[in-house]
Every structure is written in structure tokens, then in C-alpha cells.
């Protein structure tokens, strides 16, 4: 029996997402095409692999077994391709990945850990960059992938896809002044002492650019160089902080309130560059790691 690797990837995406539609989207296929490929896979193995229902799909016992072995096969294939590609890849041409301050905190590091372990012969250059600059570099062929903000990428001349929510929240000490609050405006937040990031942070500049001329002048007790330090200070009660929700460790004890301001609702997009060099398979794998690092 022979298996098509793209069919296995489609099957894994479908099982992971619990939806053929979502699996098709991950593989950049139409729904009819994805459905046909999955049914062809089932016919070739001679057993049902998916239980289809109104709310999505789930694997049959045979599908669960295929899922486990398919992951192993694709991981081995990725290592094989990476090893062979290392003989033709220029060691001076790493993949270039750009992202803003919030993406650099958890999203990109988590994706890199998985990718660099799976591709020991592929290097990645990572730089913090605001969305306008990232889009220019992608369009000019100076970068391979970028994590950008949707509100600044509406007219982007590069390929993009949704990556996840990056809305902002305000955080503070447990049982502190945020206790019992579900949401509040930035003007209310600015009535209290704050802690923030320094002026070199693309994230801090983004916030200040979106504040209106009538917004109150906030009192920052201190400004630091990383979101890790900022969250630690806010958790200790030094001051409130405005941070992306996705940057928060779910195990950290904090009071968290949604920001009511429209500019606080934002989403990340994955943007693709316009250059054709290096391993296309490695680039696709890095993109997939970013999708899964939500």
C-alpha cells in the first residue's frame, strides 16, 4: 500500500482541527478537493478513518492509529529532506523571520523551539520589526515570513493568512484594583500608576500611536525592556500594565481585564515574502510551526 504524503498531512490537519474545512484551509485546498482526497485515502486503506458529524469530524479507532503513525512518518520525512537539502543550501542564507514585540514574546520563540529541533541544518534569522517595515521587507524579497497586525496590513501587497487573536488586556496584582472588573477603557486605566515598555519597543510605540489626542497622560512608574519583566512587575503590584492577552502564562496569578477601546481589538496575520531561495519545504514547516504555536 502506498501513501501520498500530502494526503497524510491533510488527514492530520483535519483531525487536529476537528474539521475538514479547517484541514482544507491549512493545506490551501478547496473543500470539495479535500473531501475527495480523504475519501480516496479511506478507500485505499479499506476502512473508515473519520466519523463525520454536524459539528465536525473525529477519528475512528483506525483513524487514531493512522494519526499516530502519520506523525512519525512526516517527522522522519522532514528530517530526511532537511539532511539532503543541507548539501545544496548555502550556509550563509538563513530563513528570515520578522515580528512585532508581542509576537516575539511567546509565539515566535515557541515556534522556533519546535522548528530548529526538527531542522538542525536550517538556520533562522529573527528580528523585531513593526508591521509597515515587515511588509516592505517581505515585498522587497528581504525576508521570508513575518507576523504582522491586521489593522496595518489591509492593503498589503503580499500574501497573508489569519494567525490568531492578539487583543490587549490590562493586568494587575491579584485582589488589587482590577478585582471584580471584566473590562474598562484605557482612560480608566491611565488614572492609576502604570508600568510599560521602553521607547525602543515596537509594541509600546504601537500603543502610543493609537492613543487619541484627548487621552490622559499616563504616569509610568518605570519602563522595562521586555514583556516578561513588564508582566512580573504588574503581578507584583508595582503598577497596571497593558499587554497582549496571548503573552500571558495561563498559570500566572493575575487580575486580567479586557480593554474596551476599539484599537485594543487586533489580530495577527502570517505574511509571506516574495523571494525564492532556500528550502521551500523548510519554509512551509516554519510557517506551520507558527500556526501551531497559538
PDB file of C-alpha atoms in Angstrom:
ATOM      1  CA  UNK A   1       0.000   0.000   0.000  1.00  0.00           C
ATOM      2  CA  UNK A   2       1.332   3.445  -0.965  1.00  0.00           C
ATOM      3  CA  UNK A   3       0.509   6.657   0.895  1.00  0.00           C
ATOM      4  CA  UNK A   4       0.593  10.173  -0.511  1.00  0.00           C
ATOM      5  CA  UNK A   5       2.372  12.496   1.945  1.00  0.00           C
ATOM      6  CA  UNK A   6       0.049  15.416   1.182  1.00  0.00           C
ATOM      7  CA  UNK A   7      -2.941  13.172   1.944  1.00  0.00           C
ATOM      8  CA  UNK A   8      -1.370  12.293   5.290  1.00  0.00           C
ATOM      9  CA  UNK A   9      -0.767  15.983   6.033  1.00  0.00           C
ATOM     10  CA  UNK A  10      -4.370  16.793   5.123  1.00  0.00           C
ATOM     11  CA  UNK A  11      -5.628  13.979   7.341  1.00  0.00           C
ATOM     12  CA  UNK A  12      -3.533  15.186  10.308  1.00  0.00           C
ATOM     13  CA  UNK A  13      -4.680  18.807   9.891  1.00  0.00           C
ATOM     14  CA  UNK A  14      -8.306  17.626   9.705  1.00  0.00           C
ATOM     15  CA  UNK A  15      -8.001  15.539  12.881  1.00  0.00           C
ATOM     16  CA  UNK A  16      -6.154  18.322  14.725  1.00  0.00           C
ATOM     17  CA  UNK A  17      -8.699  20.979  13.743  1.00  0.00           C
ATOM     18  CA  UNK A  18     -11.720  18.657  14.058  1.00  0.00           C
ATOM     19  CA  UNK A  19     -12.987  19.923  10.719  1.00  0.00           C
ATOM     20  CA  UNK A  20     -12.453  19.062   7.055  1.00  0.00           C
ATOM     21  CA  UNK A  21     -12.995  22.724   6.171  1.00  0.00           C
ATOM     22  CA  UNK A  22     -10.205  23.813   8.529  1.00  0.00           C
ATOM     23  CA  UNK A  23      -7.960  20.993   7.318  1.00  0.00           C
ATOM     24  CA  UNK A  24      -8.512  22.078   3.719  1.00  0.00           C
ATOM     25  CA  UNK A  25      -7.672  25.667   4.638  1.00  0.00           C
ATOM     26  CA  UNK A  26      -4.397  24.591   6.261  1.00  0.00           C
ATOM     27  CA  UNK A  27      -3.454  22.762   3.049  1.00  0.00           C
ATOM     28  CA  UNK A  28      -4.693  25.578   0.770  1.00  0.00           C
ATOM     29  CA  UNK A  29      -7.249  23.235  -0.842  1.00  0.00           C
ATOM     30  CA  UNK A  30     -10.903  23.697  -1.707  1.00  0.00           C
ATOM     31  CA  UNK A  31     -13.377  21.830   0.495  1.00  0.00           C
ATOM     32  CA  UNK A  32     -14.559  19.505  -2.334  1.00  0.00           C
ATOM     33  CA  UNK A  33     -10.960  18.656  -3.212  1.00  0.00           C
ATOM     34  CA  UNK A  34     -10.051  17.942   0.410  1.00  0.00           C
ATOM     35  CA  UNK A  35     -13.155  15.798   0.935  1.00  0.00           C
ATOM     36  CA  UNK A  36     -12.379  13.794  -2.212  1.00  0.00           C
ATOM     37  CA  UNK A  37      -8.793  13.178  -1.114  1.00  0.00           C
ATOM     38  CA  UNK A  38      -9.873  11.987   2.334  1.00  0.00           C
ATOM     39  CA  UNK A  39     -12.439   9.596   0.887  1.00  0.00           C
ATOM     40  CA  UNK A  40      -9.832   8.289  -1.546  1.00  0.00           C
ATOM     41  CA  UNK A  41      -7.499   7.683   1.405  1.00  0.00           C
ATOM     42  CA  UNK A  42     -10.232   5.744   3.202  1.00  0.00           C
ATOM     43  CA  UNK A  43     -10.885   3.650   0.105  1.00  0.00           C
ATOM     44  CA  UNK A  44      -7.202   2.854  -0.286  1.00  0.00           C
ATOM     45  CA  UNK A  45      -6.877   1.583   3.295  1.00  0.00           C
ATOM     46  CA  UNK A  46     -10.240  -0.162   3.146  1.00  0.00           C
ATOM     47  CA  UNK A  47     -11.616   1.220   6.416  1.00  0.00           C
ATOM     48  CA  UNK A  48     -13.347   4.380   7.663  1.00  0.00           C
ATOM     49  CA  UNK A  49     -10.897   6.834   9.211  1.00  0.00           C
ATOM     50  CA  UNK A  50     -13.226   9.677  10.172  1.00  0.00           C
ATOM     51  CA  UNK A  51     -16.586   9.948  11.882  1.00  0.00           C
ATOM     52  CA  UNK A  52     -18.392  12.857  10.233  1.00  0.00           C
ATOM     53  CA  UNK A  53     -20.992  14.840  12.166  1.00  0.00           C
ATOM     54  CA  UNK A  54     -22.763  18.190  12.201  1.00  0.00           C
ATOM     55  CA  UNK A  55     -20.122  19.770  14.407  1.00  0.00           C
ATOM     56  CA  UNK A  56     -17.073  18.401  12.627  1.00  0.00           C
ATOM     57  CA  UNK A  57     -15.152  15.171  12.470  1.00  0.00           C
ATOM     58  CA  UNK A  58     -13.270  12.875  14.825  1.00  0.00           C
ATOM     59  CA  UNK A  59     -11.060   9.881  14.087  1.00  0.00           C
ATOM     60  CA  UNK A  60     -12.255   6.290  14.240  1.00  0.00           C
ATOM     61  CA  UNK A  61     -10.013   3.802  16.095  1.00  0.00           C
ATOM     62  CA  UNK A  62      -8.302   3.117  12.762  1.00  0.00           C
ATOM     63  CA  UNK A  63      -8.001   6.870  12.212  1.00  0.00           C
ATOM     64  CA  UNK A  64      -6.357   7.296  15.621  1.00  0.00           C
ATOM     65  CA  UNK A  65      -3.795   4.656  14.725  1.00  0.00           C
ATOM     66  CA  UNK A  66      -3.137   6.316  11.357  1.00  0.00           C
ATOM     67  CA  UNK A  67      -2.753   9.687  13.103  1.00  0.00           C
ATOM     68  CA  UNK A  68      -0.009   8.372  15.371  1.00  0.00           C
ATOM     69  CA  UNK A  69       1.959   6.694  12.596  1.00  0.00           C
ATOM     70  CA  UNK A  70       1.420   9.540  10.115  1.00  0.00           C
ATOM     71  CA  UNK A  71       3.021  11.991  12.542  1.00  0.00           C
ATOM     72  CA  UNK A  72       6.054   9.719  12.808  1.00  0.00           C
ATOM     73  CA  UNK A  73       6.293   9.282   9.026  1.00  0.00           C
ATOM     74  CA  UNK A  74       6.068  13.033   8.332  1.00  0.00           C
ATOM     75  CA  UNK A  75       8.594  13.842  11.054  1.00  0.00           C
ATOM     76  CA  UNK A  76      11.029  11.313   9.560  1.00  0.00           C
ATOM     77  CA  UNK A  77      10.386  12.709   6.072  1.00  0.00           C
ATOM     78  CA  UNK A  78      11.099  16.258   7.274  1.00  0.00           C
ATOM     79  CA  UNK A  79      14.407  15.149   8.796  1.00  0.00           C
ATOM     80  CA  UNK A  80      15.326  13.292   5.586  1.00  0.00           C
ATOM     81  CA  UNK A  81      14.572  16.316   3.384  1.00  0.00           C
ATOM     82  CA  UNK A  82      16.459  18.631   5.719  1.00  0.00           C
ATOM     83  CA  UNK A  83      19.516  16.372   5.713  1.00  0.00           C
ATOM     84  CA  UNK A  84      19.610  16.130   1.906  1.00  0.00           C
ATOM     85  CA  UNK A  85      18.895  19.867   1.469  1.00  0.00           C
ATOM     86  CA  UNK A  86      21.885  20.717   3.675  1.00  0.00           C
ATOM     87  CA  UNK A  87      24.215  19.683   0.808  1.00  0.00           C
ATOM     88  CA  UNK A  88      22.791  22.308  -1.546  1.00  0.00           C
ATOM     89  CA  UNK A  89      21.788  25.070   0.874  1.00  0.00           C
ATOM     90  CA  UNK A  90      24.153  27.967   1.280  1.00  0.00           C
ATOM     91  CA  UNK A  91      25.180  28.187   4.954  1.00  0.00           C
ATOM     92  CA  UNK A  92      25.080  31.977   4.631  1.00  0.00           C
ATOM     93  CA  UNK A  93      21.421  32.110   3.605  1.00  0.00           C
ATOM     94  CA  UNK A  94      19.216  31.508   6.663  1.00  0.00           C
ATOM     95  CA  UNK A  95      15.466  31.982   6.621  1.00  0.00           C
ATOM     96  CA  UNK A  96      14.495  35.479   7.772  1.00  0.00           C
ATOM     97  CA  UNK A  97      11.539  35.834  10.160  1.00  0.00           C
ATOM     98  CA  UNK A  98      10.225  39.220  11.328  1.00  0.00           C
ATOM     99  CA  UNK A  99       7.669  40.052  14.004  1.00  0.00           C
ATOM    100  CA  UNK A 100       6.449  42.759  16.344  1.00  0.00           C
ATOM    101  CA  UNK A 101       7.068  42.960  20.065  1.00  0.00           C
ATOM    102  CA  UNK A 102       4.095  40.868  21.166  1.00  0.00           C
ATOM    103  CA  UNK A 103       4.857  38.085  18.664  1.00  0.00           C
ATOM    104  CA  UNK A 104       8.438  37.976  19.916  1.00  0.00           C
ATOM    105  CA  UNK A 105       7.342  37.209  23.464  1.00  0.00           C
ATOM    106  CA  UNK A 106       5.803  33.714  23.214  1.00  0.00           C
ATOM    107  CA  UNK A 107       4.554  32.994  19.692  1.00  0.00           C
ATOM    108  CA  UNK A 108       7.825  33.144  17.755  1.00  0.00           C
ATOM    109  CA  UNK A 109      10.066  31.562  20.442  1.00  0.00           C
ATOM    110  CA  UNK A 110       7.665  28.632  20.843  1.00  0.00           C
ATOM    111  CA  UNK A 111       7.587  28.095  17.081  1.00  0.00           C
ATOM    112  CA  UNK A 112      11.381  28.305  16.821  1.00  0.00           C
ATOM    113  CA  UNK A 113      11.985  25.682  19.508  1.00  0.00           C
ATOM    114  CA  UNK A 114       9.964  23.119  17.567  1.00  0.00           C
ATOM    115  CA  UNK A 115      11.324  24.114  14.146  1.00  0.00           C
ATOM    116  CA  UNK A 116      15.031  24.302  14.992  1.00  0.00           C
ATOM    117  CA  UNK A 117      14.931  20.906  16.681  1.00  0.00           C
ATOM    118  CA  UNK A 118      13.261  19.335  13.641  1.00  0.00           C
ATOM    119  CA  UNK A 119      15.566  21.105  11.128  1.00  0.00           C
ATOM    120  CA  UNK A 120      19.089  21.106  12.595  1.00  0.00           C
ATOM    121  CA  UNK A 121      20.610  22.152   9.249  1.00  0.00           C
ATOM    122  CA  UNK A 122      18.360  25.178   8.663  1.00  0.00           C
ATOM    123  CA  UNK A 123      19.197  28.486  10.338  1.00  0.00           C
ATOM    124  CA  UNK A 124      16.727  31.291  11.066  1.00  0.00           C
ATOM    125  CA  UNK A 125      17.458  34.990  11.490  1.00  0.00           C
ATOM    126  CA  UNK A 126      14.813  36.609  13.717  1.00  0.00           C
ATOM    127  CA  UNK A 127      14.349  40.380  14.054  1.00  0.00           C
ATOM    128  CA  UNK A 128      11.794  42.547  15.837  1.00  0.00           C
ATOM    129  CA  UNK A 129      10.091  44.790  13.298  1.00  0.00           C
ATOM    130  CA  UNK A 130       6.924  46.887  13.115  1.00  0.00           C
ATOM    131  CA  UNK A 131       4.280  45.827  10.597  1.00  0.00           C
ATOM    132  CA  UNK A 132       4.939  48.552   7.936  1.00  0.00           C
ATOM    133  CA  UNK A 133       8.658  47.740   7.816  1.00  0.00           C
ATOM    134  CA  UNK A 134       7.991  43.995   7.832  1.00  0.00           C
ATOM    135  CA  UNK A 135       5.633  44.296   4.867  1.00  0.00           C
ATOM    136  CA  UNK A 136       8.154  46.361   2.909  1.00  0.00           C
ATOM    137  CA  UNK A 137      10.921  43.822   3.526  1.00  0.00           C
ATOM    138  CA  UNK A 138       8.675  40.919   2.539  1.00  0.00           C
ATOM    139  CA  UNK A 139       7.597  42.684  -0.665  1.00  0.00           C
ATOM    140  CA  UNK A 140      11.217  43.532  -1.497  1.00  0.00           C
ATOM    141  CA  UNK A 141      12.348  39.934  -1.022  1.00  0.00           C
ATOM    142  CA  UNK A 142      14.460  40.769   2.027  1.00  0.00           C
ATOM    143  CA  UNK A 143      12.555  38.429   4.372  1.00  0.00           C
ATOM    144  CA  UNK A 144      10.749  35.094   4.156  1.00  0.00           C
ATOM    145  CA  UNK A 145       7.988  35.293   6.782  1.00  0.00           C
ATOM    146  CA  UNK A 146       6.520  37.949   9.040  1.00  0.00           C
ATOM    147  CA  UNK A 147       3.994  38.149  11.851  1.00  0.00           C
ATOM    148  CA  UNK A 148       2.038  41.386  11.290  1.00  0.00           C
ATOM    149  CA  UNK A 149      -1.023  43.178  12.663  1.00  0.00           C
ATOM    150  CA  UNK A 150      -4.239  43.117  10.665  1.00  0.00           C
ATOM    151  CA  UNK A 151      -5.112  46.802  11.026  1.00  0.00           C
ATOM    152  CA  UNK A 152      -1.800  47.830   9.426  1.00  0.00           C
ATOM    153  CA  UNK A 153      -1.811  45.188   6.693  1.00  0.00           C
ATOM    154  CA  UNK A 154      -5.153  45.758   4.955  1.00  0.00           C
ATOM    155  CA  UNK A 155      -3.547  46.948   1.718  1.00  0.00           C
ATOM    156  CA  UNK A 156      -0.532  44.665   1.917  1.00  0.00           C
ATOM    157  CA  UNK A 157       0.910  43.628  -1.424  1.00  0.00           C
ATOM    158  CA  UNK A 158       1.986  40.232  -0.069  1.00  0.00           C
ATOM    159  CA  UNK A 159       0.182  37.010   0.734  1.00  0.00           C
ATOM    160  CA  UNK A 160      -1.279  36.856   4.249  1.00  0.00           C
ATOM    161  CA  UNK A 161      -3.367  34.451   6.313  1.00  0.00           C
ATOM    162  CA  UNK A 162      -5.030  34.706   9.755  1.00  0.00           C
ATOM    163  CA  UNK A 163      -2.770  33.617  12.597  1.00  0.00           C
ATOM    164  CA  UNK A 164      -4.648  34.393  15.802  1.00  0.00           C
ATOM    165  CA  UNK A 165      -6.041  36.921  18.233  1.00  0.00           C
ATOM    166  CA  UNK A 166      -3.640  39.486  19.692  1.00  0.00           C
ATOM    167  CA  UNK A 167      -6.086  41.698  21.586  1.00  0.00           C
ATOM    168  CA  UNK A 168      -4.855  43.776  24.503  1.00  0.00           C
ATOM    169  CA  UNK A 169      -5.801  43.461  28.152  1.00  0.00           C
ATOM    170  CA  UNK A 170      -4.856  45.290  31.330  1.00  0.00           C
ATOM    171  CA  UNK A 171      -3.275  43.262  34.135  1.00  0.00           C
ATOM    172  CA  UNK A 172      -2.585  43.860  37.791  1.00  0.00           C
ATOM    173  CA  UNK A 173      -1.970  42.208  41.121  1.00  0.00           C
ATOM    174  CA  UNK A 174      -4.400  39.549  42.346  1.00  0.00           C
ATOM    175  CA  UNK A 175      -7.099  41.070  44.576  1.00  0.00           C
ATOM    176  CA  UNK A 176      -5.884  44.536  43.558  1.00  0.00           C
ATOM    177  CA  UNK A 177      -7.766  47.429  41.981  1.00  0.00           C
ATOM    178  CA  UNK A 178      -8.844  45.296  38.991  1.00  0.00           C
ATOM    179  CA  UNK A 179     -10.592  42.699  41.151  1.00  0.00           C
ATOM    180  CA  UNK A 180     -14.224  42.243  40.117  1.00  0.00           C
ATOM    181  CA  UNK A 181     -13.827  44.134  36.831  1.00  0.00           C
ATOM    182  CA  UNK A 182     -14.413  42.452  33.466  1.00  0.00           C
ATOM    183  CA  UNK A 183     -13.457  45.360  31.204  1.00  0.00           C
ATOM    184  CA  UNK A 184     -12.525  49.009  31.291  1.00  0.00           C
ATOM    185  CA  UNK A 185     -11.300  51.763  28.992  1.00  0.00           C
ATOM    186  CA  UNK A 186      -7.732  52.986  28.613  1.00  0.00           C
ATOM    187  CA  UNK A 187      -8.747  56.327  30.121  1.00  0.00           C
ATOM    188  CA  UNK A 188      -9.764  54.471  33.301  1.00  0.00           C
ATOM    189  CA  UNK A 189      -6.514  52.519  33.267  1.00  0.00           C
ATOM    190  CA  UNK A 190      -4.472  55.724  32.950  1.00  0.00           C
ATOM    191  CA  UNK A 191      -5.958  57.025  36.209  1.00  0.00           C
ATOM    192  CA  UNK A 192      -3.657  54.571  38.008  1.00  0.00           C
ATOM    193  CA  UNK A 193       0.150  54.198  38.051  1.00  0.00           C
ATOM    194  CA  UNK A 194       1.382  52.073  35.149  1.00  0.00           C
ATOM    195  CA  UNK A 195       4.433  50.104  34.143  1.00  0.00           C
ATOM    196  CA  UNK A 196       5.343  49.944  30.455  1.00  0.00           C
ATOM    197  CA  UNK A 197       7.943  49.028  27.877  1.00  0.00           C
ATOM    198  CA  UNK A 198      10.736  51.372  26.894  1.00  0.00           C
ATOM    199  CA  UNK A 199      10.625  53.616  23.836  1.00  0.00           C
ATOM    200  CA  UNK A 200      12.607  51.127  21.726  1.00  0.00           C
ATOM    201  CA  UNK A 201       9.734  48.640  21.844  1.00  0.00           C
ATOM    202  CA  UNK A 202       7.622  48.421  18.679  1.00  0.00           C
ATOM    203  CA  UNK A 203       4.717  47.306  20.858  1.00  0.00           C
ATOM    204  CA  UNK A 204       4.901  50.385  23.112  1.00  0.00           C
ATOM    205  CA  UNK A 205       5.135  52.692  20.081  1.00  0.00           C
ATOM    206  CA  UNK A 206       2.071  50.995  18.586  1.00  0.00           C
ATOM    207  CA  UNK A 207       0.012  51.726  21.719  1.00  0.00           C
ATOM    208  CA  UNK A 208       1.080  55.371  21.903  1.00  0.00           C
ATOM    209  CA  UNK A 209       0.352  55.880  18.213  1.00  0.00           C
ATOM    210  CA  UNK A 210      -3.240  54.680  18.713  1.00  0.00           C
ATOM    211  CA  UNK A 211      -3.995  56.886  21.703  1.00  0.00           C
ATOM    212  CA  UNK A 212      -6.135  59.899  20.863  1.00  0.00           C
ATOM    213  CA  UNK A 213      -5.049  63.475  21.460  1.00  0.00           C
ATOM    214  CA  UNK A 214      -7.551  63.667  24.313  1.00  0.00           C
ATOM    215  CA  UNK A 215      -6.238  60.580  26.081  1.00  0.00           C
ATOM    216  CA  UNK A 216      -4.904  61.270  29.579  1.00  0.00           C
ATOM    217  CA  UNK A 217      -1.167  61.367  30.138  1.00  0.00           C
ATOM    218  CA  UNK A 218      -0.286  58.176  31.987  1.00  0.00           C
ATOM    219  CA  UNK A 219       2.171  58.057  34.857  1.00  0.00           C
ATOM    220  CA  UNK A 220       4.699  55.304  34.240  1.00  0.00           C
ATOM    221  CA  UNK A 221       6.489  54.243  37.393  1.00  0.00           C
ATOM    222  CA  UNK A 222       9.098  52.510  35.264  1.00  0.00           C
ATOM    223  CA  UNK A 223       9.713  51.287  31.725  1.00  0.00           C
ATOM    224  CA  UNK A 224      11.467  47.998  31.027  1.00  0.00           C
ATOM    225  CA  UNK A 225      12.872  46.200  28.023  1.00  0.00           C
ATOM    226  CA  UNK A 226      10.775  43.022  27.852  1.00  0.00           C
ATOM    227  CA  UNK A 227       7.222  41.777  28.259  1.00  0.00           C
ATOM    228  CA  UNK A 228       8.461  39.187  30.756  1.00  0.00           C
ATOM    229  CA  UNK A 229       9.736  41.907  33.061  1.00  0.00           C
ATOM    230  CA  UNK A 230       6.610  44.012  32.479  1.00  0.00           C
ATOM    231  CA  UNK A 231       4.253  41.178  33.428  1.00  0.00           C
ATOM    232  CA  UNK A 232       6.332  40.345  36.506  1.00  0.00           C
ATOM    233  CA  UNK A 233       6.146  43.956  37.713  1.00  0.00           C
ATOM    234  CA  UNK A 234       2.387  44.157  37.172  1.00  0.00           C
ATOM    235  CA  UNK A 235       1.841  40.847  39.004  1.00  0.00           C
ATOM    236  CA  UNK A 236       3.817  42.154  41.970  1.00  0.00           C
ATOM    237  CA  UNK A 237       1.549  45.200  42.329  1.00  0.00           C
ATOM    238  CA  UNK A 238       4.002  47.872  41.175  1.00  0.00           C
ATOM    239  CA  UNK A 239       1.505  49.192  38.639  1.00  0.00           C
ATOM    240  CA  UNK A 240      -1.003  48.188  35.984  1.00  0.00           C
ATOM    241  CA  UNK A 241       0.191  47.123  32.534  1.00  0.00           C
ATOM    242  CA  UNK A 242      -1.387  46.858  29.077  1.00  0.00           C
ATOM    243  CA  UNK A 243      -0.246  43.657  27.365  1.00  0.00           C
ATOM    244  CA  UNK A 244      -1.408  41.222  24.668  1.00  0.00           C
ATOM    245  CA  UNK A 245      -3.574  38.503  26.198  1.00  0.00           C
ATOM    246  CA  UNK A 246      -1.662  35.815  24.309  1.00  0.00           C
ATOM    247  CA  UNK A 247       1.540  36.892  26.084  1.00  0.00           C
ATOM    248  CA  UNK A 248       0.183  35.766  29.463  1.00  0.00           C
ATOM    249  CA  UNK A 249       1.176  32.454  31.007  1.00  0.00           C
ATOM    250  CA  UNK A 250      -2.134  30.806  31.988  1.00  0.00           C
ATOM    251  CA  UNK A 251      -0.543  29.570  35.216  1.00  0.00           C
ATOM    252  CA  UNK A 252       0.477  33.056  36.365  1.00  0.00           C
ATOM    253  CA  UNK A 253      -1.705  34.554  39.096  1.00  0.00           C
ATOM    254  CA  UNK A 254      -3.044  37.887  37.791  1.00  0.00           C
ATOM    255  CA  UNK A 255      -6.130  40.026  37.560  1.00  0.00           C
ATOM    256  CA  UNK A 256      -6.954  40.399  33.857  1.00  0.00           C
ATOM    257  CA  UNK A 257      -9.486  42.831  32.341  1.00  0.00           C
ATOM    258  CA  UNK A 258     -10.421  43.341  28.705  1.00  0.00           C
ATOM    259  CA  UNK A 259      -9.712  46.791  27.250  1.00  0.00           C
ATOM    260  CA  UNK A 260     -12.916  48.344  25.908  1.00  0.00           C
ATOM    261  CA  UNK A 261     -11.207  50.618  23.346  1.00  0.00           C
ATOM    262  CA  UNK A 262     -11.675  49.567  19.679  1.00  0.00           C
ATOM    263  CA  UNK A 263      -7.943  49.838  18.955  1.00  0.00           C
ATOM    264  CA  UNK A 264      -7.279  47.138  21.556  1.00  0.00           C
ATOM    265  CA  UNK A 265      -9.006  44.523  19.359  1.00  0.00           C
ATOM    266  CA  UNK A 266      -6.343  43.284  16.997  1.00  0.00           C
ATOM    267  CA  UNK A 267      -5.257  40.094  15.233  1.00  0.00           C
ATOM    268  CA  UNK A 268      -2.011  38.646  13.973  1.00  0.00           C
ATOM    269  CA  UNK A 269      -1.519  37.673  10.340  1.00  0.00           C
ATOM    270  CA  UNK A 270       1.167  35.452   8.887  1.00  0.00           C
ATOM    271  CA  UNK A 271       2.701  37.221   5.872  1.00  0.00           C
ATOM    272  CA  UNK A 272       4.842  35.594   3.179  1.00  0.00           C
ATOM    273  CA  UNK A 273       7.815  37.088   1.371  1.00  0.00           C
ATOM    274  CA  UNK A 274       8.464  37.291  -2.355  1.00  0.00           C
ATOM    275  CA  UNK A 275      11.796  35.598  -2.670  1.00  0.00           C
ATOM    276  CA  UNK A 276      12.516  32.135  -3.957  1.00  0.00           C
ATOM    277  CA  UNK A 277      15.575  30.728  -2.262  1.00  0.00           C
ATOM    278  CA  UNK A 278      16.450  28.111   0.300  1.00  0.00           C
ATOM    279  CA  UNK A 279      14.238  25.155   1.101  1.00  0.00           C
ATOM    280  CA  UNK A 280      10.564  25.642   0.272  1.00  0.00           C
ATOM    281  CA  UNK A 281       9.806  22.637   2.468  1.00  0.00           C
ATOM    282  CA  UNK A 282      11.620  24.181   5.438  1.00  0.00           C
ATOM    283  CA  UNK A 283       9.829  27.500   4.900  1.00  0.00           C
ATOM    284  CA  UNK A 284       6.462  25.738   4.856  1.00  0.00           C
ATOM    285  CA  UNK A 285       7.423  23.866   8.026  1.00  0.00           C
ATOM    286  CA  UNK A 286       8.372  27.100   9.815  1.00  0.00           C
ATOM    287  CA  UNK A 287       5.025  28.622   8.813  1.00  0.00           C
ATOM    288  CA  UNK A 288       3.235  25.549  10.171  1.00  0.00           C
ATOM    289  CA  UNK A 289       5.115  25.845  13.485  1.00  0.00           C
ATOM    290  CA  UNK A 290       3.925  29.449  13.760  1.00  0.00           C
ATOM    291  CA  UNK A 291       0.313  28.360  13.137  1.00  0.00           C
ATOM    292  CA  UNK A 292       0.560  25.699  15.843  1.00  0.00           C
ATOM    293  CA  UNK A 293       2.266  27.933  18.409  1.00  0.00           C
ATOM    294  CA  UNK A 294      -1.022  29.689  19.274  1.00  0.00           C
TER     295      UNK A 294
END
